[in-house]
PDB file of C-alpha atoms in Angstrom:
ATOM      1  CA  UNK A  97     -38.751  11.908 -12.972  1.00  0.00           C
ATOM      2  CA  UNK A  98     -39.894  13.168 -17.048  1.00  0.00           C
ATOM      3  CA  UNK A  99     -42.974  12.782 -17.392  1.00  0.00           C
ATOM      4  CA  UNK A 100     -43.056  14.512 -21.406  1.00  0.00           C
ATOM      5  CA  UNK A 101     -41.414  15.032 -24.611  1.00  0.00           C
ATOM      6  CA  UNK A 102     -40.723  18.280 -24.117  1.00  0.00           C
ATOM      7  CA  UNK A 103     -39.311  17.194 -20.306  1.00  0.00           C
ATOM      8  CA  UNK A 104     -36.716  15.404 -21.923  1.00  0.00           C
ATOM      9  CA  UNK A 105     -35.754  17.583 -24.651  1.00  0.00           C
ATOM     10  CA  UNK A 106     -35.230  20.305 -21.757  1.00  0.00           C
ATOM     11  CA  UNK A 107     -32.854  17.865 -19.402  1.00  0.00           C
ATOM     12  CA  UNK A 108     -30.725  17.049 -22.839  1.00  0.00           C
ATOM     13  CA  UNK A 109     -30.101  21.094 -24.532  1.00  0.00           C
ATOM     14  CA  UNK A 110     -29.131  21.653 -20.505  1.00  0.00           C
ATOM     15  CA  UNK A 111     -26.313  18.258 -20.399  1.00  0.00           C
ATOM     16  CA  UNK A 112     -25.090  19.099 -23.745  1.00  0.00           C
ATOM     17  CA  UNK A 113     -24.300  22.676 -22.371  1.00  0.00           C
ATOM     18  CA  UNK A 114     -21.554  21.251 -20.823  1.00  0.00           C
ATOM     19  CA  UNK A 115     -20.329  18.470 -22.260  1.00  0.00           C
ATOM     20  CA  UNK A 116     -16.685  19.789 -24.363  1.00  0.00           C
ATOM     21  CA  UNK A 117     -17.317  17.097 -27.993  1.00  0.00           C
ATOM     22  CA  UNK A 118     -14.589  15.513 -30.016  1.00  0.00           C
ATOM     23  CA  UNK A 119     -15.431  14.530 -33.484  1.00  0.00           C
ATOM     24  CA  UNK A 120     -13.345  11.660 -34.942  1.00  0.00           C
ATOM     25  CA  UNK A 121     -14.354  10.644 -38.488  1.00  0.00           C
ATOM     26  CA  UNK A 122     -13.528   6.790 -37.541  1.00  0.00           C
ATOM     27  CA  UNK A 123     -12.567   6.779 -41.242  1.00  0.00           C
ATOM     28  CA  UNK A 124      -9.760   4.929 -43.172  1.00  0.00           C
ATOM     29  CA  UNK A 125      -8.571   7.161 -45.345  1.00  0.00           C
ATOM     30  CA  UNK A 126      -7.367   5.330 -49.137  1.00  0.00           C
ATOM     31  CA  UNK A 127      -5.130   7.292 -51.117  1.00  0.00           C
ATOM     32  CA  UNK A 128      -5.054   6.273 -54.744  1.00  0.00           C
ATOM     33  CA  UNK A 129      -1.547   8.150 -56.507  1.00  0.00           C
ATOM     34  CA  UNK A 130      -3.519   8.795 -59.978  1.00  0.00           C
ATOM     35  CA  UNK A 131      -5.479  12.106 -59.968  1.00  0.00           C
ATOM     36  CA  UNK A 132      -4.693  13.266 -56.144  1.00  0.00           C
ATOM     37  CA  UNK A 133      -2.596  16.245 -55.023  1.00  0.00           C
ATOM     38  CA  UNK A 134       0.076  15.551 -52.530  1.00  0.00           C
ATOM     39  CA  UNK A 135      -1.333  17.953 -49.661  1.00  0.00           C
ATOM     40  CA  UNK A 136      -4.919  15.432 -49.564  1.00  0.00           C
ATOM     41  CA  UNK A 137      -1.876  12.744 -49.420  1.00  0.00           C
ATOM     42  CA  UNK A 138      -0.185  13.900 -47.333  1.00  0.00           C
ATOM     43  CA  UNK A 139      -3.882  14.958 -45.209  1.00  0.00           C
ATOM     44  CA  UNK A 140      -4.764  10.817 -45.826  1.00  0.00           C
ATOM     45  CA  UNK A 141      -1.757   9.761 -43.996  1.00  0.00           C
ATOM     46  CA  UNK A 142      -2.028  12.246 -41.184  1.00  0.00           C
ATOM     47  CA  UNK A 143      -5.682  11.220 -40.480  1.00  0.00           C
ATOM     48  CA  UNK A 144      -4.422   7.486 -41.375  1.00  0.00           C
ATOM     49  CA  UNK A 145      -1.624   7.014 -39.054  1.00  0.00           C
ATOM     50  CA  UNK A 146      -3.688   8.944 -35.520  1.00  0.00           C
ATOM     51  CA  UNK A 147      -7.180   5.905 -36.141  1.00  0.00           C
ATOM     52  CA  UNK A 148      -3.723   3.408 -36.424  1.00  0.00           C
ATOM     53  CA  UNK A 149      -2.261   5.601 -32.769  1.00  0.00           C
ATOM     54  CA  UNK A 150      -6.085   5.576 -31.447  1.00  0.00           C
ATOM     55  CA  UNK A 151      -6.159   1.972 -31.748  1.00  0.00           C
ATOM     56  CA  UNK A 152      -3.351   1.627 -29.899  1.00  0.00           C
ATOM     57  CA  UNK A 153      -3.952   3.421 -27.100  1.00  0.00           C
ATOM     58  CA  UNK A 154      -7.898   1.539 -26.845  1.00  0.00           C
ATOM     59  CA  UNK A 155      -5.531  -1.933 -26.590  1.00  0.00           C
ATOM     60  CA  UNK A 156      -3.172  -0.400 -24.293  1.00  0.00           C
ATOM     61  CA  UNK A 157      -6.041   1.121 -21.744  1.00  0.00           C
ATOM     62  CA  UNK A 158      -8.191  -2.140 -22.501  1.00  0.00           C
ATOM     63  CA  UNK A 159      -4.431  -3.789 -21.124  1.00  0.00           C
ATOM     64  CA  UNK A 160      -4.242  -1.683 -18.743  1.00  0.00           C
ATOM     65  CA  UNK A 161      -0.650  -1.207 -19.677  1.00  0.00           C
ATOM     66  CA  UNK A 162       1.919   0.621 -18.131  1.00  0.00           C
ATOM     67  CA  UNK A 163       2.825   2.513 -21.642  1.00  0.00           C
ATOM     68  CA  UNK A 164      -0.169   4.326 -23.316  1.00  0.00           C
ATOM     69  CA  UNK A 165       1.262   6.254 -26.560  1.00  0.00           C
ATOM     70  CA  UNK A 166      -1.412   9.301 -26.138  1.00  0.00           C
ATOM     71  CA  UNK A 167       1.948  11.050 -27.746  1.00  0.00           C
ATOM     72  CA  UNK A 168       1.946   9.763 -30.414  1.00  0.00           C
ATOM     73  CA  UNK A 169      -0.393  11.248 -32.597  1.00  0.00           C
ATOM     74  CA  UNK A 170      -2.800  14.966 -32.672  1.00  0.00           C
ATOM     75  CA  UNK A 171      -5.441  13.377 -32.101  1.00  0.00           C
ATOM     76  CA  UNK A 172      -5.160  10.686 -28.813  1.00  0.00           C
ATOM     77  CA  UNK A 173      -3.736  14.378 -27.901  1.00  0.00           C
ATOM     78  CA  UNK A 174      -6.718  15.848 -27.719  1.00  0.00           C
ATOM     79  CA  UNK A 175      -8.991  12.676 -26.839  1.00  0.00           C
ATOM     80  CA  UNK A 176      -6.185  12.117 -23.752  1.00  0.00           C
ATOM     81  CA  UNK A 177      -8.353  13.490 -20.982  1.00  0.00           C
ATOM     82  CA  UNK A 178     -11.599  11.807 -23.006  1.00  0.00           C
ATOM     83  CA  UNK A 179     -10.170   8.036 -22.963  1.00  0.00           C
ATOM     84  CA  UNK A 180      -8.817   7.139 -20.105  1.00  0.00           C
ATOM     85  CA  UNK A 181      -8.675  10.095 -18.308  1.00  0.00           C
ATOM     86  CA  UNK A 182     -10.787  11.849 -15.176  1.00  0.00           C
ATOM     87  CA  UNK A 183     -13.916  13.549 -17.792  1.00  0.00           C
ATOM     88  CA  UNK A 184     -17.328  11.505 -18.720  1.00  0.00           C
ATOM     89  CA  UNK A 185     -17.074  10.705 -22.731  1.00  0.00           C
ATOM     90  CA  UNK A 186     -20.005   9.635 -25.245  1.00  0.00           C
ATOM     91  CA  UNK A 187     -18.927   8.006 -27.903  1.00  0.00           C
ATOM     92  CA  UNK A 188     -21.147   7.992 -30.875  1.00  0.00           C
ATOM     93  CA  UNK A 189     -20.005   4.956 -33.638  1.00  0.00           C
ATOM     94  CA  UNK A 190     -21.367   6.254 -37.457  1.00  0.00           C
ATOM     95  CA  UNK A 191     -22.049   2.658 -39.633  1.00  0.00           C
ATOM     96  CA  UNK A 192     -23.655   2.181 -42.627  1.00  0.00           C
ATOM     97  CA  UNK A 193     -25.538  -0.711 -43.548  1.00  0.00           C
ATOM     98  CA  UNK A 194     -24.759  -0.390 -47.414  1.00  0.00           C
ATOM     99  CA  UNK A 195     -22.445  -3.160 -48.774  1.00  0.00           C
ATOM    100  CA  UNK A 196     -20.446  -0.300 -49.545  1.00  0.00           C
ATOM    101  CA  UNK A 197     -19.182   0.555 -45.910  1.00  0.00           C
ATOM    102  CA  UNK A 198     -18.518  -3.444 -44.991  1.00  0.00           C
ATOM    103  CA  UNK A 199     -14.947  -2.529 -43.911  1.00  0.00           C
ATOM    104  CA  UNK A 200     -15.509   1.552 -42.608  1.00  0.00           C
ATOM    105  CA  UNK A 201     -18.736  -0.364 -40.859  1.00  0.00           C
ATOM    106  CA  UNK A 202     -16.059  -3.253 -39.178  1.00  0.00           C
ATOM    107  CA  UNK A 203     -13.515  -0.563 -38.052  1.00  0.00           C
ATOM    108  CA  UNK A 204     -15.999   1.658 -36.462  1.00  0.00           C
ATOM    109  CA  UNK A 205     -18.204  -2.088 -34.711  1.00  0.00           C
ATOM    110  CA  UNK A 206     -14.355  -2.765 -33.064  1.00  0.00           C
ATOM    111  CA  UNK A 207     -13.084   0.496 -32.678  1.00  0.00           C
ATOM    112  CA  UNK A 208     -16.592   0.684 -30.003  1.00  0.00           C
ATOM    113  CA  UNK A 209     -16.197  -2.539 -28.477  1.00  0.00           C
ATOM    114  CA  UNK A 210     -12.897  -2.233 -28.048  1.00  0.00           C
ATOM    115  CA  UNK A 211     -13.320   1.087 -26.526  1.00  0.00           C
ATOM    116  CA  UNK A 212     -16.403   0.273 -24.325  1.00  0.00           C
ATOM    117  CA  UNK A 213     -13.710  -1.608 -21.935  1.00  0.00           C
ATOM    118  CA  UNK A 214     -12.316   1.255 -20.761  1.00  0.00           C
ATOM    119  CA  UNK A 215     -13.213   2.290 -17.278  1.00  0.00           C
ATOM    120  CA  UNK A 216     -12.709   6.456 -16.827  1.00  0.00           C
ATOM    121  CA  UNK A 217     -12.592   8.006 -13.631  1.00  0.00           C
ATOM    122  CA  UNK A 218     -14.961  10.944 -12.970  1.00  0.00           C
ATOM    123  CA  UNK A 219     -13.169  13.628 -11.013  1.00  0.00           C
ATOM    124  CA  UNK A 220     -15.305  17.116 -10.236  1.00  0.00           C
ATOM    125  CA  UNK A 221     -13.054  20.039 -11.802  1.00  0.00           C
ATOM    126  CA  UNK A 222     -11.770  22.428  -8.643  1.00  0.00           C
ATOM    127  CA  UNK A 223     -11.796  26.204  -9.322  1.00  0.00           C
ATOM    128  CA  UNK A 224      -8.445  27.695  -8.035  1.00  0.00           C
ATOM    129  CA  UNK A 225      -7.965  31.835  -7.262  1.00  0.00           C
ATOM    130  CA  UNK A 226      -6.486  33.510 -10.179  1.00  0.00           C
ATOM    131  CA  UNK A 227      -3.979  35.411  -7.482  1.00  0.00           C
ATOM    132  CA  UNK A 228      -3.656  31.347  -5.673  1.00  0.00           C
ATOM    133  CA  UNK A 229      -2.551  29.672  -9.327  1.00  0.00           C
ATOM    134  CA  UNK A 230      -0.055  32.344 -10.139  1.00  0.00           C
ATOM    135  CA  UNK A 231       1.544  31.507  -6.491  1.00  0.00           C
ATOM    136  CA  UNK A 232       1.769  28.621  -7.248  1.00  0.00           C
ATOM    137  CA  UNK A 233       3.412  29.221 -10.256  1.00  0.00           C
ATOM    138  CA  UNK A 234       5.848  31.771  -8.959  1.00  0.00           C
ATOM    139  CA  UNK A 235       7.181  29.248  -6.203  1.00  0.00           C
ATOM    140  CA  UNK A 236       7.467  26.295  -8.746  1.00  0.00           C
ATOM    141  CA  UNK A 237       9.201  28.454 -11.148  1.00  0.00           C
ATOM    142  CA  UNK A 238      11.586  30.089  -7.982  1.00  0.00           C
ATOM    143  CA  UNK A 239      12.058  26.253  -7.313  1.00  0.00           C
ATOM    144  CA  UNK A 240      13.075  24.917 -10.789  1.00  0.00           C
ATOM    145  CA  UNK A 241      15.780  27.908 -11.041  1.00  0.00           C
ATOM    146  CA  UNK A 242      16.770  27.188  -8.209  1.00  0.00           C
ATOM    147  CA  UNK A 243      17.867  23.370  -9.110  1.00  0.00           C
ATOM    148  CA  UNK A 244      18.966  25.034 -12.288  1.00  0.00           C
ATOM    149  CA  UNK A 245      21.635  26.823 -10.851  1.00  0.00           C
ATOM    150  CA  UNK A 246      22.462  23.745  -8.501  1.00  0.00           C
ATOM    151  CA  UNK A 247      22.751  22.042 -11.838  1.00  0.00           C
ATOM    152  CA  UNK A 248      25.261  25.068 -13.482  1.00  0.00           C
ATOM    153  CA  UNK A 249      27.573  24.850 -10.091  1.00  0.00           C
ATOM    154  CA  UNK A 250      27.392  21.350  -9.843  1.00  0.00           C
ATOM    155  CA  UNK A 251      27.773  21.575  -6.498  1.00  0.00           C
ATOM    156  CA  UNK A 252      25.251  18.999  -5.528  1.00  0.00           C
ATOM    157  CA  UNK A 253      21.210  18.098  -5.142  1.00  0.00           C
ATOM    158  CA  UNK A 254      18.574  21.186  -4.714  1.00  0.00           C
ATOM    159  CA  UNK A 255      16.572  20.902  -2.243  1.00  0.00           C
ATOM    160  CA  UNK A 256      13.799  22.902  -1.552  1.00  0.00           C
ATOM    161  CA  UNK A 257      14.608  24.302   2.094  1.00  0.00           C
ATOM    162  CA  UNK A 258      10.730  23.172   3.061  1.00  0.00           C
ATOM    163  CA  UNK A 259      11.615  19.975   1.821  1.00  0.00           C
ATOM    164  CA  UNK A 260      15.539  19.696   3.850  1.00  0.00           C
ATOM    165  CA  UNK A 261      14.078  21.278   6.919  1.00  0.00           C
ATOM    166  CA  UNK A 262      10.782  18.476   6.815  1.00  0.00           C
ATOM    167  CA  UNK A 263      13.339  15.433   6.247  1.00  0.00           C
ATOM    168  CA  UNK A 264      15.707  17.315   9.198  1.00  0.00           C
ATOM    169  CA  UNK A 265      12.745  16.647  11.409  1.00  0.00           C
ATOM    170  CA  UNK A 266      11.938  13.185  10.142  1.00  0.00           C
ATOM    171  CA  UNK A 267      15.977  11.870  10.835  1.00  0.00           C
ATOM    172  CA  UNK A 268      15.152  13.412  14.339  1.00  0.00           C
ATOM    173  CA  UNK A 269      11.877  12.378  15.069  1.00  0.00           C
ATOM    174  CA  UNK A 270      13.705   8.587  13.871  1.00  0.00           C
ATOM    175  CA  UNK A 271      17.232   8.839  16.257  1.00  0.00           C
ATOM    176  CA  UNK A 272      14.552   9.429  19.174  1.00  0.00           C
ATOM    177  CA  UNK A 273      12.583   6.840  18.577  1.00  0.00           C
ATOM    178  CA  UNK A 274      15.666   4.615  18.006  1.00  0.00           C
ATOM    179  CA  UNK A 275      16.928   5.768  21.349  1.00  0.00           C
ATOM    180  CA  UNK A 276      14.258   5.173  22.297  1.00  0.00           C
ATOM    181  CA  UNK A 277      13.481   1.611  21.904  1.00  0.00           C
ATOM    182  CA  UNK A 278      17.347   0.901  22.778  1.00  0.00           C
ATOM    183  CA  UNK A 279      16.686   1.824  25.875  1.00  0.00           C
ATOM    184  CA  UNK A 280      13.735  -0.329  26.132  1.00  0.00           C
ATOM    185  CA  UNK A 281      15.657  -2.718  25.286  1.00  0.00           C
ATOM    186  CA  UNK A 282      18.232  -2.644  27.636  1.00  0.00           C
ATOM    187  CA  UNK A 283      15.900  -2.425  30.362  1.00  0.00           C
ATOM    188  CA  UNK A 284      13.919  -5.586  29.392  1.00  0.00           C
ATOM    189  CA  UNK A 285      17.187  -7.388  29.508  1.00  0.00           C
ATOM    190  CA  UNK A 286      18.160  -6.188  32.746  1.00  0.00           C
ATOM    191  CA  UNK A 287      14.018  -7.290  34.215  1.00  0.00           C
ATOM    192  CA  UNK A 288      14.891 -10.585  32.387  1.00  0.00           C
ATOM    193  CA  UNK A 289      18.844 -11.282  33.851  1.00  0.00           C
ATOM    194  CA  UNK A 290      17.096 -10.636  37.250  1.00  0.00           C
ATOM    195  CA  UNK A 291      14.388 -12.906  36.536  1.00  0.00           C
ATOM    196  CA  UNK A 292      16.409 -15.559  35.791  1.00  0.00           C
ATOM    197  CA  UNK A 293      18.805 -15.023  38.447  1.00  0.00           C
ATOM    198  CA  UNK A 294      15.704 -15.478  40.589  1.00  0.00           C
ATOM    199  CA  UNK A 295      14.476 -18.298  39.001  1.00  0.00           C
ATOM    200  CA  UNK A 296      18.158 -20.210  39.426  1.00  0.00           C
ATOM    201  CA  UNK A 297      18.263 -19.677  42.774  1.00  0.00           C
ATOM    202  CA  UNK A 298      15.074 -21.261  43.751  1.00  0.00           C
ATOM    203  CA  UNK A 299      15.517 -23.684  41.075  1.00  0.00           C
ATOM    204  CA  UNK A 300      19.057 -24.897  43.810  1.00  0.00           C
ATOM    205  CA  UNK A 301      16.486 -24.227  46.574  1.00  0.00           C
ATOM    206  CA  UNK A 302      14.489 -26.455  45.366  1.00  0.00           C
ATOM    207  CA  UNK A 303      17.662 -29.357  44.609  1.00  0.00           C
ATOM    208  CA  UNK A 304      17.848 -29.013  48.391  1.00  0.00           C
ATOM    209  CA  UNK A 305      15.158 -29.632  49.599  1.00  0.00           C
ATOM    210  CA  UNK A 306      15.021 -32.873  47.237  1.00  0.00           C
ATOM    211  CA  UNK A 307      18.184 -34.203  48.139  1.00  0.00           C
ATOM    212  CA  UNK A 308      16.608 -32.750  52.474  1.00  0.00           C
ATOM    213  CA  UNK A 309      14.213 -35.039  51.236  1.00  0.00           C
ATOM    214  CA  UNK A 310      15.842 -38.169  49.701  1.00  0.00           C
ATOM    215  CA  UNK A 311      18.372 -38.268  53.899  1.00  0.00           C
ATOM    216  CA  UNK A 312      14.303 -37.883  55.442  1.00  0.00           C
ATOM    217  CA  UNK A 313      12.666 -41.346  53.811  1.00  0.00           C
ATOM    218  CA  UNK A 314      16.243 -43.233  54.560  1.00  0.00           C
ATOM    219  CA  UNK A 315      16.165 -41.884  57.491  1.00  0.00           C
ATOM    220  CA  UNK A 316      12.632 -43.284  57.405  1.00  0.00           C
ATOM    221  CA  UNK A 317      13.055 -46.191  56.286  1.00  0.00           C
ATOM    222  CA  UNK A 318      16.401 -46.655  58.679  1.00  0.00           C
ATOM    223  CA  UNK A 319      14.024 -46.043  61.320  1.00  0.00           C
ATOM    224  CA  UNK A 320      11.259 -49.027  60.413  1.00  0.00           C
ATOM    225  CA  UNK A 321      13.755 -50.786  60.893  1.00  0.00           C
ATOM    226  CA  UNK A 322      14.997 -50.048  64.410  1.00  0.00           C
ATOM    227  CA  UNK A 323      12.491 -51.688  66.729  1.00  0.00           C
ATOM    228  CA  UNK A 324      12.467 -49.100  69.115  1.00  0.00           C
ATOM    229  CA  UNK A 325      10.369 -45.995  68.832  1.00  0.00           C
ATOM    230  CA  UNK A 326       9.798 -47.293  65.621  1.00  0.00           C
ATOM    231  CA  UNK A 327       5.731 -45.449  66.262  1.00  0.00           C
ATOM    232  CA  UNK A 328       6.898 -42.251  67.052  1.00  0.00           C
ATOM    233  CA  UNK A 329       9.849 -42.164  64.166  1.00  0.00           C
ATOM    234  CA  UNK A 330       7.313 -43.063  61.338  1.00  0.00           C
ATOM    235  CA  UNK A 331       4.650 -40.407  62.641  1.00  0.00           C
ATOM    236  CA  UNK A 332       8.145 -37.642  62.988  1.00  0.00           C
ATOM    237  CA  UNK A 333       9.461 -38.614  59.368  1.00  0.00           C
ATOM    238  CA  UNK A 334       5.770 -38.646  57.853  1.00  0.00           C
ATOM    239  CA  UNK A 335       5.725 -34.793  59.074  1.00  0.00           C
ATOM    240  CA  UNK A 336       8.202 -34.314  58.428  1.00  0.00           C
ATOM    241  CA  UNK A 337       8.246 -35.298  54.587  1.00  0.00           C
ATOM    242  CA  UNK A 338       5.192 -33.239  54.193  1.00  0.00           C
ATOM    243  CA  UNK A 339       6.509 -30.186  55.341  1.00  0.00           C
ATOM    244  CA  UNK A 340       8.925 -30.840  52.620  1.00  0.00           C
ATOM    245  CA  UNK A 341       6.287 -31.553  49.946  1.00  0.00           C
ATOM    246  CA  UNK A 342       4.427 -28.033  51.387  1.00  0.00           C
ATOM    247  CA  UNK A 343       7.356 -26.583  50.924  1.00  0.00           C
ATOM    248  CA  UNK A 344       9.393 -27.824  47.659  1.00  0.00           C
ATOM    249  CA  UNK A 345       5.628 -27.002  45.793  1.00  0.00           C
ATOM    250  CA  UNK A 346       5.160 -24.029  46.904  1.00  0.00           C
ATOM    251  CA  UNK A 347       8.785 -22.738  45.729  1.00  0.00           C
ATOM    252  CA  UNK A 348       7.982 -25.031  42.321  1.00  0.00           C
ATOM    253  CA  UNK A 349       4.112 -23.109  41.835  1.00  0.00           C
ATOM    254  CA  UNK A 350       6.585 -19.501  43.027  1.00  0.00           C
ATOM    255  CA  UNK A 351       9.399 -20.329  40.970  1.00  0.00           C
ATOM    256  CA  UNK A 352       6.443 -21.535  37.471  1.00  0.00           C
ATOM    257  CA  UNK A 353       4.757 -18.531  38.455  1.00  0.00           C
ATOM    258  CA  UNK A 354       8.207 -15.698  37.714  1.00  0.00           C
ATOM    259  CA  UNK A 355       9.010 -17.943  34.830  1.00  0.00           C
ATOM    260  CA  UNK A 356       5.411 -16.194  33.231  1.00  0.00           C
ATOM    261  CA  UNK A 357       5.741 -13.302  34.446  1.00  0.00           C
ATOM    262  CA  UNK A 358       9.399 -13.370  32.704  1.00  0.00           C
ATOM    263  CA  UNK A 359       8.146 -14.873  29.403  1.00  0.00           C
ATOM    264  CA  UNK A 360       5.218 -11.984  29.786  1.00  0.00           C
ATOM    265  CA  UNK A 361       7.591  -9.353  29.765  1.00  0.00           C
ATOM    266  CA  UNK A 362       8.747 -10.378  27.128  1.00  0.00           C
TER     267      UNK A 362
END
């Protein structure tokens, strides 16, 4: 928190010492064929070209275009980090209330309005030791030399040794993973076949018990029609039927449990 004007000025001076300023004169230079030298005409043409390219760059950044023409002019090359880069940028638009500067004022306001929609992503600069940077550059140079040598000899595409070893390890790990998955699939298939056979046997047993129940019911009907020992045979038949129904229900319950277990394993 600041309380006095002097404190504000101190903070502004401290911030301005860390800023990188880039002054741009966003004024369209008009060249007339009369009374101007060729150098001034060329300079005016370069300024106009740079301003036109700057407008294209701003439009591309605002519209999130895939290609931003930074390299089309020297001005946009210098402002590449400031426009859509990783730095904090302060844009100062200088305009005039005079009617004689109306075109320049409108053009400047148009630039400022479009540039206001550009979003930068500031990142802190990383400090790197000189020895580390030299080591990285030498490693990169060696890799480029080997790639160039392979390209000249036409012996295929050169891959650095570290990358090749890393790719081989990844391939080996992937092959082991695939083999493990295949073994696991074979084991699951074997379990499914065993459960299917068990289910078929239980189903066959249930069918046999159902046939026996039908025969027992037929015998019961015949016994009900016979006059001798009707009540005793009826009781025996009921007991047999209950026993068969109990066995059938148990078998069906166990068969359903086996089917559910097989589905869960899948």
